[in-house]
């Protein structure tokens, strides 16, 4: 059914079907009796159900001829606490939407675990949707970590008349090289960062909450900004020969990965801002990258139709995931029909999602070489997981956002132990431990 949300100017569509129950090798899932059971590692998720479309958001304005340009949704993002969703809907507009959506559109069980929900209800009332007019085409979006004590100082500096409150920040990368910093709760513009000479394609905050922002641009550079110092530019990282498409900071804040229109990706130190190594293995331009939640893995996606899984500490190539077409292409003239656009890890680190030009969203289990499920989507550009799992958001060239069911699992104890250990141990430190070889292989993801 389709309903027109006059309050937002959005059209929302949803398929009212039950949620799929998924599983991955070694994980546990909810059974028919409501109890959690272990999925055998030799069979897990071989015949899963397809992702189901939960909701679709469309720009509320009519699609006139001159609206066909600049209407792309280049980026979508959830806030780290799951209370907000940011949607670059094209034509210089970003929508900030409280999550979850209206209850009739999102099934029970996907409510955001917002740490600010009580304060909002008690103090300012329920969060309101915001429309940010950025004045330029918006390419990149990034939320700051929540809550962030330094961000309260930033708020107080620009709003001395307002009592000290927690401040969630959204950074937007624009077509003219500018970066605009917004306060989410009010929609007010806080800072305007200048320095890039071309499109700011991607943005990433350090997960530690220090308000260090990394930007990637078509001017072939990455820039490091400190929002605690009035948005001071503290470093410029040069070395790429092509446009920089993507940047990702490891969850332990030790490494930065950047992907440009080149066959290699760069790994930088977030402590010294120097190049650690180049990872070479792709046969065409790399356009997307993401770290696993424990920082032990890095995935890169390329126009060569492959996702490569790396050990970022050693530079070793662990696995390649090849995207093959399910059926012959309708038009043989499109030689890049399976070119990849986006890749991302699930929050528990057991799954990957990829978007490709063959009009498919794919879900991959970490230890399997083929996708466990597919969903049809047209003109996909980007994807991201809800931070608490269960939902994937995808953006399209038409300016639409779609929300899909995603695997919701209770991780096995051994995966939780590996995740906890790898969050502070490098590969070299694991290999130096006086433990059996098979345990080292498991902890370093060499059991594929």
Coordinates of N, CA and C in Angstrom, one line a residue, residues 134-322:
X134 N 21.1 22.5 1.8 CA 22.6 22.7 1.8 C 23.1 23.6 0.7
X135 N 22.2 24.0 -0.3 CA 22.6 24.9 -1.3 C 23.5 24.4 -2.4
X136 N 23.9 23.1 -2.2 CA 24.7 22.4 -3.2 C 24.3 21.0 -3.2
X137 N 24.6 20.2 -4.3 CA 24.4 18.8 -4.3 C 25.1 18.1 -3.2
X138 N 24.5 17.3 -2.5 CA 25.1 16.6 -1.3 C 25.6 15.2 -1.7
X139 N 26.8 14.9 -1.5 CA 27.4 13.7 -1.8 C 27.7 12.8 -0.6
X140 N 28.2 13.4 0.4 CA 28.6 12.6 1.6 C 27.8 13.0 2.9
X141 N 27.6 12.0 3.7 CA 26.9 12.3 5.0 C 27.7 11.5 6.1
X142 N 27.7 12.1 7.3 CA 28.3 11.4 8.4 C 27.8 11.9 9.7
X143 N 27.3 11.1 10.6 CA 26.9 11.4 12.0 C 28.1 11.4 12.9
X144 N 28.2 12.2 13.9 CA 29.2 12.1 14.9 C 28.8 11.0 15.9
X145 N 29.7 10.5 16.7 CA 29.3 9.5 17.7 C 28.4 10.2 18.7
X146 N 27.7 9.4 19.5 CA 26.7 9.9 20.4 C 26.8 9.1 21.7
X147 N 26.7 9.8 22.9 CA 26.9 11.2 23.1 C 28.4 11.6 23.0
X148 N 28.7 12.8 22.8 CA 30.0 13.2 22.7 C 30.3 14.5 23.6
X149 N 31.0 14.3 24.7 CA 31.2 15.5 25.6 C 31.8 16.7 24.9
X150 N 32.8 16.5 24.0 CA 33.4 17.6 23.2 C 32.3 18.4 22.4
X151 N 31.3 17.6 21.9 CA 30.3 18.3 21.1 C 29.5 19.2 21.9
X152 N 29.3 19.0 23.2 CA 28.6 19.9 24.0 C 29.3 21.3 24.1
X153 N 30.7 21.2 24.1 CA 31.4 22.4 24.1 C 31.2 23.2 22.8
X154 N 31.2 22.4 21.7 CA 30.9 23.1 20.4 C 29.6 23.7 20.4
X155 N 28.6 23.0 20.9 CA 27.2 23.6 21.0 C 27.2 24.9 21.8
X156 N 27.9 24.8 23.0 CA 27.9 26.0 23.9 C 28.6 27.2 23.3
X157 N 29.6 26.9 22.5 CA 30.4 28.0 21.8 C 29.5 28.8 20.9
X158 N 28.6 28.1 20.1 CA 27.8 28.7 19.1 C 26.4 29.1 19.7
X159 N 26.0 28.6 20.8 CA 24.7 28.9 21.4 C 24.9 29.1 22.9
X160 N 25.6 30.2 23.3 CA 25.8 30.5 24.7 C 24.6 30.7 25.5
X161 N 23.5 31.1 24.8 CA 22.3 31.4 25.5 C 21.5 30.2 25.8
X162 N 21.9 29.0 25.3 CA 21.1 27.8 25.5 C 21.8 26.9 26.5
X163 N 21.1 26.3 27.4 CA 21.7 25.4 28.4 C 22.5 24.3 27.8
X164 N 23.5 23.8 28.5 CA 24.3 22.8 28.0 C 23.5 21.5 27.7
X165 N 23.5 21.0 26.5 CA 22.8 19.8 26.1 C 23.7 18.9 25.3
X166 N 23.3 17.6 25.2 CA 24.0 16.7 24.3 C 23.8 17.2 22.9
X167 N 24.8 17.0 22.0 CA 24.7 17.6 20.7 C 25.1 16.5 19.7
X168 N 24.2 16.0 18.9 CA 24.5 15.1 17.8 C 24.7 15.9 16.6
X169 N 25.8 15.6 15.8 CA 26.2 16.4 14.7 C 26.1 15.6 13.4
X170 N 25.7 16.3 12.3 CA 25.7 15.7 11.0 C 26.6 16.5 10.1
X171 N 27.5 15.9 9.4 CA 28.4 16.6 8.5 C 27.9 16.2 7.1
X172 N 27.9 17.2 6.2 CA 27.4 17.0 4.8 C 28.5 17.5 3.9
X173 N 28.9 16.6 2.9 CA 29.9 17.0 1.9 C 29.3 17.4 0.6
X174 N 29.7 18.6 0.1 CA 29.0 19.3 -1.0 C 29.7 19.3 -2.3
X175 N 29.0 19.6 -3.3 CA 29.5 19.6 -4.7 C 30.6 20.7 -4.9
X176 N 30.6 21.7 -4.2 CA 31.5 22.8 -4.3 C 32.8 22.7 -3.5
X177 N 32.9 21.5 -2.8 CA 34.1 21.3 -1.9 C 33.9 21.8 -0.5
X178 N 32.7 22.3 -0.2 CA 32.5 22.8 1.2 C 31.9 21.6 2.0
X179 N 32.1 21.7 3.3 CA 31.6 20.8 4.3 C 30.7 21.6 5.3
X180 N 29.5 21.2 5.4 CA 28.6 22.0 6.4 C 28.3 21.0 7.6
X181 N 28.4 21.6 8.7 CA 28.2 20.9 10.0 C 26.9 21.4 10.6
X182 N 26.0 20.4 10.9 CA 24.7 20.7 11.4 C 24.4 20.1 12.8
X183 N 23.6 20.8 13.6 CA 23.2 20.3 14.8 C 21.9 19.5 14.6
X184 N 21.8 18.3 14.8 CA 20.7 17.4 14.4 C 19.4 17.8 15.1
X185 N 19.4 18.0 16.4 CA 18.2 18.2 17.1 C 17.4 19.5 16.7
X186 N 18.2 20.5 16.3 CA 17.5 21.8 15.9 C 17.6 22.0 14.4
X187 N 18.5 21.4 13.7 CA 18.7 21.6 12.2 C 19.5 22.9 12.0
X188 N 20.2 23.4 13.0 CA 20.9 24.7 12.8 C 22.3 24.4 12.2
X189 N 22.8 25.3 11.4 CA 24.1 25.2 10.8 C 25.1 25.7 11.8
X190 N 26.1 24.9 12.2 CA 27.1 25.2 13.2 C 28.4 25.7 12.5
X191 N 28.9 25.0 11.5 CA 30.2 25.4 10.9 C 30.2 25.1 9.4
X192 N 31.0 25.9 8.7 CA 31.2 25.7 7.3 C 32.7 25.5 7.0
X193 N 33.1 24.3 6.6 CA 34.6 24.0 6.5 C 35.0 24.1 5.0
X194 N 36.0 24.9 4.8 CA 36.5 25.2 3.4 C 37.9 24.7 3.3
X195 N 38.2 24.1 2.1 CA 39.6 23.7 1.9 C 39.7 22.8 0.6
X196 N 38.7 21.9 0.4 CA 38.7 21.1 -0.8 C 38.4 21.9 -2.0
X197 N 39.0 21.5 -3.1 CA 38.8 22.2 -4.4 C 37.8 21.6 -5.3
X198 N 37.2 20.5 -4.9 CA 36.3 19.7 -5.7 C 35.3 19.0 -4.8
X199 N 34.4 18.2 -5.4 CA 33.3 17.5 -4.7 C 33.9 16.8 -3.5
X200 N 33.2 16.9 -2.3 CA 33.5 16.1 -1.1 C 32.6 14.9 -1.2
X201 N 33.3 13.8 -1.6 CA 32.6 12.6 -1.9 C 32.2 11.7 -0.7
X202 N 33.0 11.8 0.4 CA 32.7 10.9 1.5 C 33.2 11.6 2.8
X203 N 32.6 11.2 3.9 CA 33.0 11.8 5.2 C 33.0 10.6 6.3
X204 N 33.8 10.8 7.3 CA 33.8 9.8 8.4 C 34.4 10.4 9.7
X205 N 33.6 10.2 10.7 CA 34.0 10.7 12.1 C 34.8 9.6 12.8
X206 N 35.7 9.9 13.6 CA 36.4 8.9 14.5 C 35.4 8.4 15.5
X207 N 35.3 7.1 15.6 CA 34.3 6.5 16.5 C 34.5 6.8 18.0
X208 N 35.7 7.3 18.3 CA 36.0 7.6 19.7 C 35.2 8.7 20.3
X209 N 34.6 9.6 19.5 CA 33.9 10.7 20.0 C 34.8 12.0 20.1
X210 N 36.0 12.0 19.5 CA 36.9 13.1 19.6 C 36.5 14.2 18.6
X211 N 35.5 14.0 17.8 CA 35.1 15.0 16.8 C 36.2 15.3 15.8
X212 N 37.0 14.3 15.5 CA 37.9 14.4 14.3 C 37.2 13.9 13.1
X213 N 37.1 14.7 12.1 CA 36.4 14.4 10.8 C 37.4 14.2 9.7
X214 N 37.2 13.1 8.9 CA 38.0 12.9 7.7 C 37.1 13.1 6.5
X215 N 37.6 13.8 5.5 CA 36.8 14.0 4.3 C 37.6 13.5 3.1
X216 N 36.9 13.0 2.1 CA 37.5 12.5 0.9 C 36.9 13.2 -0.3
X217 N 37.8 13.6 -1.2 CA 37.3 14.5 -2.3 C 37.8 14.2 -3.7
X218 N 37.1 14.7 -4.7 CA 37.6 14.5 -6.0 C 38.8 15.4 -6.3
X219 N 39.3 16.2 -5.4 CA 40.5 16.9 -5.6 C 41.7 16.0 -5.3
X220 N 41.4 14.7 -5.1 CA 42.5 13.6 -4.9 C 43.1 13.7 -3.6
X221 N 42.5 14.4 -2.6 CA 43.1 14.5 -1.3 C 42.1 14.0 -0.2
X222 N 42.6 13.7 1.0 CA 41.8 13.5 2.2 C 42.2 14.6 3.1
X223 N 41.3 15.2 3.9 CA 41.6 16.2 4.8 C 41.1 15.8 6.2
X224 N 41.8 16.2 7.2 CA 41.5 15.9 8.6 C 41.1 17.2 9.3
X225 N 39.9 17.2 9.9 CA 39.4 18.4 10.6 C 39.2 18.1 12.1
X226 N 39.4 19.1 12.9 CA 39.2 19.0 14.3 C 38.0 20.0 14.7
X227 N 36.8 19.5 14.9 CA 35.7 20.3 15.2 C 35.8 20.9 16.6
X228 N 36.6 20.4 17.4 CA 36.8 21.0 18.8 C 37.6 22.3 18.7
X229 N 38.3 22.5 17.5 CA 39.1 23.7 17.3 C 38.5 24.6 16.2
X230 N 37.2 24.8 16.3 CA 36.4 25.6 15.3 C 36.6 25.0 13.9
X231 N 36.7 23.7 13.8 CA 36.8 23.1 12.4 C 38.1 23.3 11.8
X232 N 39.2 23.4 12.6 CA 40.5 23.6 12.0 C 41.0 22.4 11.2
X233 N 41.6 22.7 10.0 CA 42.1 21.7 9.2 C 43.5 21.3 9.8
X234 N 43.7 20.1 10.2 CA 45.0 19.7 10.9 C 45.9 18.9 10.0
X235 N 45.4 18.3 8.9 CA 46.2 17.6 8.0 C 45.6 17.4 6.6
X236 N 46.5 17.3 5.6 CA 46.0 17.0 4.2 C 46.8 15.8 3.8
X237 N 46.1 14.7 3.4 CA 46.7 13.5 3.0 C 46.7 13.4 1.5
X238 N 47.9 13.4 0.9 CA 48.0 13.3 -0.6 C 48.7 12.0 -1.0
X239 N 48.5 11.7 -2.3 CA 49.1 10.5 -2.8 C 48.2 9.8 -3.8
X240 N 46.9 10.0 -3.7 CA 46.0 9.4 -4.8 C 46.2 10.1 -6.1
X241 N 46.1 9.4 -7.2 CA 46.2 10.0 -8.5 C 44.8 10.2 -9.2
X242 N 43.7 9.7 -8.5 CA 42.4 9.8 -9.1 C 41.5 10.4 -8.0
X243 N 40.2 10.6 -8.3 CA 39.2 11.0 -7.4 C 39.1 10.1 -6.2
X244 N 39.0 10.6 -5.0 CA 38.9 9.7 -3.8 C 37.4 9.5 -3.6
X245 N 36.9 8.3 -3.7 CA 35.5 8.0 -3.6 C 35.0 7.7 -2.1
X246 N 35.9 7.1 -1.3 CA 35.4 6.6 0.0 C 36.5 6.7 1.0
X247 N 36.1 6.9 2.2 CA 37.1 6.8 3.4 C 36.4 6.2 4.5
X248 N 37.1 5.4 5.3 CA 36.6 4.6 6.4 C 37.6 4.6 7.5
X249 N 37.2 4.9 8.7 CA 38.1 4.8 9.9 C 37.8 3.5 10.7
X250 N 38.8 2.8 11.1 CA 38.6 1.6 11.8 C 38.0 1.9 13.2
X251 N 37.2 1.0 13.7 CA 36.5 1.3 15.0 C 37.5 1.5 16.1
X252 N 38.7 1.0 16.1 CA 39.7 1.3 17.1 C 40.4 2.6 16.9
X253 N 40.1 3.3 15.8 CA 40.6 4.6 15.5 C 42.1 4.6 15.2
X254 N 42.6 3.4 14.8 CA 44.1 3.4 14.5 C 44.4 3.5 13.0
X255 N 43.4 3.2 12.2 CA 43.7 3.2 10.7 C 42.6 3.9 10.0
X256 N 43.0 4.5 8.8 CA 42.1 5.1 7.9 C 42.3 4.4 6.5
X257 N 41.2 4.0 5.9 CA 41.3 3.4 4.5 C 40.7 4.4 3.6
X258 N 41.3 4.6 2.4 CA 40.8 5.5 1.4 C 40.8 4.7 0.0
X259 N 39.7 4.9 -0.7 CA 39.6 4.2 -2.0 C 39.3 5.3 -3.0
X260 N 40.1 5.2 -4.1 CA 40.0 6.2 -5.2 C 39.7 5.5 -6.5
X261 N 39.7 6.2 -7.6 CA 39.5 5.6 -8.9 C 40.7 4.8 -9.4
X262 N 41.3 4.0 -8.5 CA 42.5 3.3 -8.8 C 42.4 1.8 -8.4
X263 N 43.3 1.0 -8.8 CA 43.2 -0.4 -8.5 C 43.7 -0.8 -7.1
X264 N 44.3 0.2 -6.4 CA 44.8 -0.1 -5.0 C 44.1 0.8 -4.1
X265 N 44.1 0.4 -2.8 CA 43.5 1.3 -1.7 C 44.7 1.6 -0.8
X266 N 44.5 2.8 -0.1 CA 45.6 3.3 0.8 C 45.1 3.0 2.2
X267 N 46.1 2.6 3.1 CA 45.9 2.5 4.5 C 46.8 3.5 5.2
X268 N 46.2 4.4 6.0 CA 46.9 5.5 6.7 C 46.8 5.2 8.2
X269 N 47.8 5.8 8.9 CA 47.8 5.8 10.3 C 47.0 7.0 10.8
X270 N 46.1 6.7 11.7 CA 45.3 7.8 12.3 C 46.0 8.5 13.4
X271 N 47.2 8.0 13.8 CA 48.0 8.6 14.9 C 49.0 9.5 14.3
X272 N 49.7 9.1 13.2 CA 50.7 9.9 12.6 C 50.3 10.6 11.3
X273 N 49.1 10.1 10.8 CA 48.6 10.6 9.5 C 49.7 10.3 8.3
X274 N 50.3 9.2 8.4 CA 51.2 8.8 7.4 C 50.7 7.5 6.7
X275 N 51.2 7.2 5.5 CA 50.8 6.1 4.7 C 51.4 4.8 5.3
X276 N 50.6 3.8 5.7 CA 51.1 2.5 6.2 C 51.4 1.6 5.0
X277 N 50.5 1.4 4.1 CA 50.7 0.5 3.0 C 49.6 0.7 1.9
X278 N 49.9 0.2 0.8 CA 48.9 0.1 -0.3 C 48.5 -1.3 -0.4
X279 N 47.2 -1.5 -0.6 CA 46.7 -2.9 -0.8 C 46.3 -3.0 -2.3
X280 N 47.0 -4.0 -3.0 CA 46.8 -4.1 -4.4 C 46.3 -5.5 -4.7
X281 N 45.3 -5.6 -5.6 CA 44.7 -6.9 -5.9 C 43.5 -6.7 -6.8
X282 N 42.9 -5.5 -6.8 CA 41.7 -5.3 -7.7 C 42.2 -5.0 -9.2
X283 N 41.3 -5.3 -10.1 CA 41.6 -5.1 -11.5 C 41.0 -3.8 -12.1
X284 N 40.3 -3.1 -11.3 CA 39.6 -1.9 -11.7 C 39.5 -0.9 -10.6
X285 N 38.8 0.2 -10.8 CA 38.7 1.2 -9.7 C 38.0 0.7 -8.5
X286 N 38.6 1.0 -7.3 CA 37.9 0.7 -6.1 C 37.1 1.9 -5.6
X287 N 35.8 1.6 -5.3 CA 34.9 2.7 -5.0 C 34.3 2.7 -3.6
X288 N 34.5 1.6 -2.8 CA 33.9 1.5 -1.5 C 34.8 0.7 -0.6
X289 N 34.7 1.0 0.7 CA 35.5 0.2 1.7 C 34.8 0.3 3.1
X290 N 35.1 -0.7 3.9 CA 34.5 -0.7 5.2 C 35.3 -1.6 6.1
X291 N 35.5 -1.2 7.4 CA 36.1 -2.1 8.4 C 35.1 -2.9 9.1
X292 N 35.5 -4.1 9.6 CA 34.6 -4.9 10.5 C 34.6 -4.2 11.8
X293 N 33.5 -4.6 12.6 CA 33.4 -3.9 13.9 C 34.5 -4.1 14.9
X294 N 35.3 -5.2 14.7 CA 36.5 -5.4 15.6 C 37.8 -4.9 15.0
X295 N 37.7 -4.2 13.8 CA 38.9 -3.6 13.1 C 39.8 -4.7 12.6
X296 N 39.4 -6.0 12.6 CA 40.3 -7.0 12.2 C 40.2 -7.3 10.7
X297 N 39.2 -6.8 10.1 CA 39.0 -7.1 8.6 C 38.7 -5.8 7.9
X298 N 39.1 -5.7 6.6 CA 38.7 -4.6 5.8 C 38.2 -5.2 4.5
X299 N 37.1 -4.7 4.0 CA 36.5 -5.1 2.7 C 36.6 -3.9 1.8
X300 N 36.9 -4.2 0.5 CA 36.9 -3.2 -0.6 C 36.1 -3.7 -1.7
X301 N 35.4 -2.8 -2.4 CA 34.5 -3.1 -3.5 C 35.0 -2.4 -4.7
X302 N 34.9 -3.0 -5.9 CA 35.5 -2.4 -7.1 C 34.6 -2.6 -8.3
X303 N 34.9 -1.8 -9.3 CA 34.2 -2.0 -10.6 C 34.5 -3.3 -11.3
X304 N 35.5 -4.0 -10.8 CA 35.9 -5.3 -11.4 C 35.0 -6.4 -10.9
X305 N 33.9 -6.1 -10.2 CA 32.8 -7.0 -9.7 C 33.2 -7.8 -8.5
X306 N 34.4 -7.5 -7.9 CA 34.8 -8.3 -6.8 C 34.9 -7.4 -5.5
X307 N 34.6 -8.1 -4.4 CA 34.8 -7.6 -3.1 C 36.0 -8.4 -2.5
X308 N 37.0 -7.7 -2.0 CA 38.2 -8.4 -1.5 C 38.2 -8.1 0.1
X309 N 38.4 -9.2 0.8 CA 38.5 -9.1 2.3 C 40.0 -9.2 2.6
X310 N 40.5 -8.2 3.4 CA 41.9 -8.0 3.7 C 42.1 -8.1 5.2
X311 N 43.3 -8.5 5.6 CA 43.8 -8.3 7.0 C 44.5 -6.9 6.9
X312 N 44.0 -5.9 7.5 CA 44.6 -4.6 7.4 C 45.9 -4.5 8.1
X313 N 46.2 -5.3 9.0 CA 47.4 -5.3 9.8 C 48.6 -5.9 9.0
X314 N 48.3 -6.9 8.3 CA 49.4 -7.6 7.5 C 49.3 -7.3 6.0
X315 N 48.2 -6.8 5.5 CA 48.0 -6.5 4.1 C 47.7 -7.8 3.3
X316 N 47.4 -8.9 4.0 CA 47.2 -10.2 3.4 C 45.7 -10.2 2.8
X317 N 45.6 -10.7 1.6 CA 44.3 -10.9 1.0 C 43.7 -12.2 1.5
X318 N 42.6 -12.1 2.2 CA 42.0 -13.3 2.8 C 41.0 -14.0 1.9
X319 N 40.2 -13.3 1.1 CA 39.1 -13.9 0.3 C 38.6 -12.9 -0.7
X320 N 38.1 -13.4 -1.8 CA 37.5 -12.6 -2.8 C 36.0 -13.1 -3.0
X321 N 35.1 -12.1 -3.1 CA 33.7 -12.4 -3.3 C 33.3 -11.9 -4.7
X322 N 33.1 -12.8 -5.6 CA 32.8 -12.4 -7.0 C 31.3 -12.3 -7.2

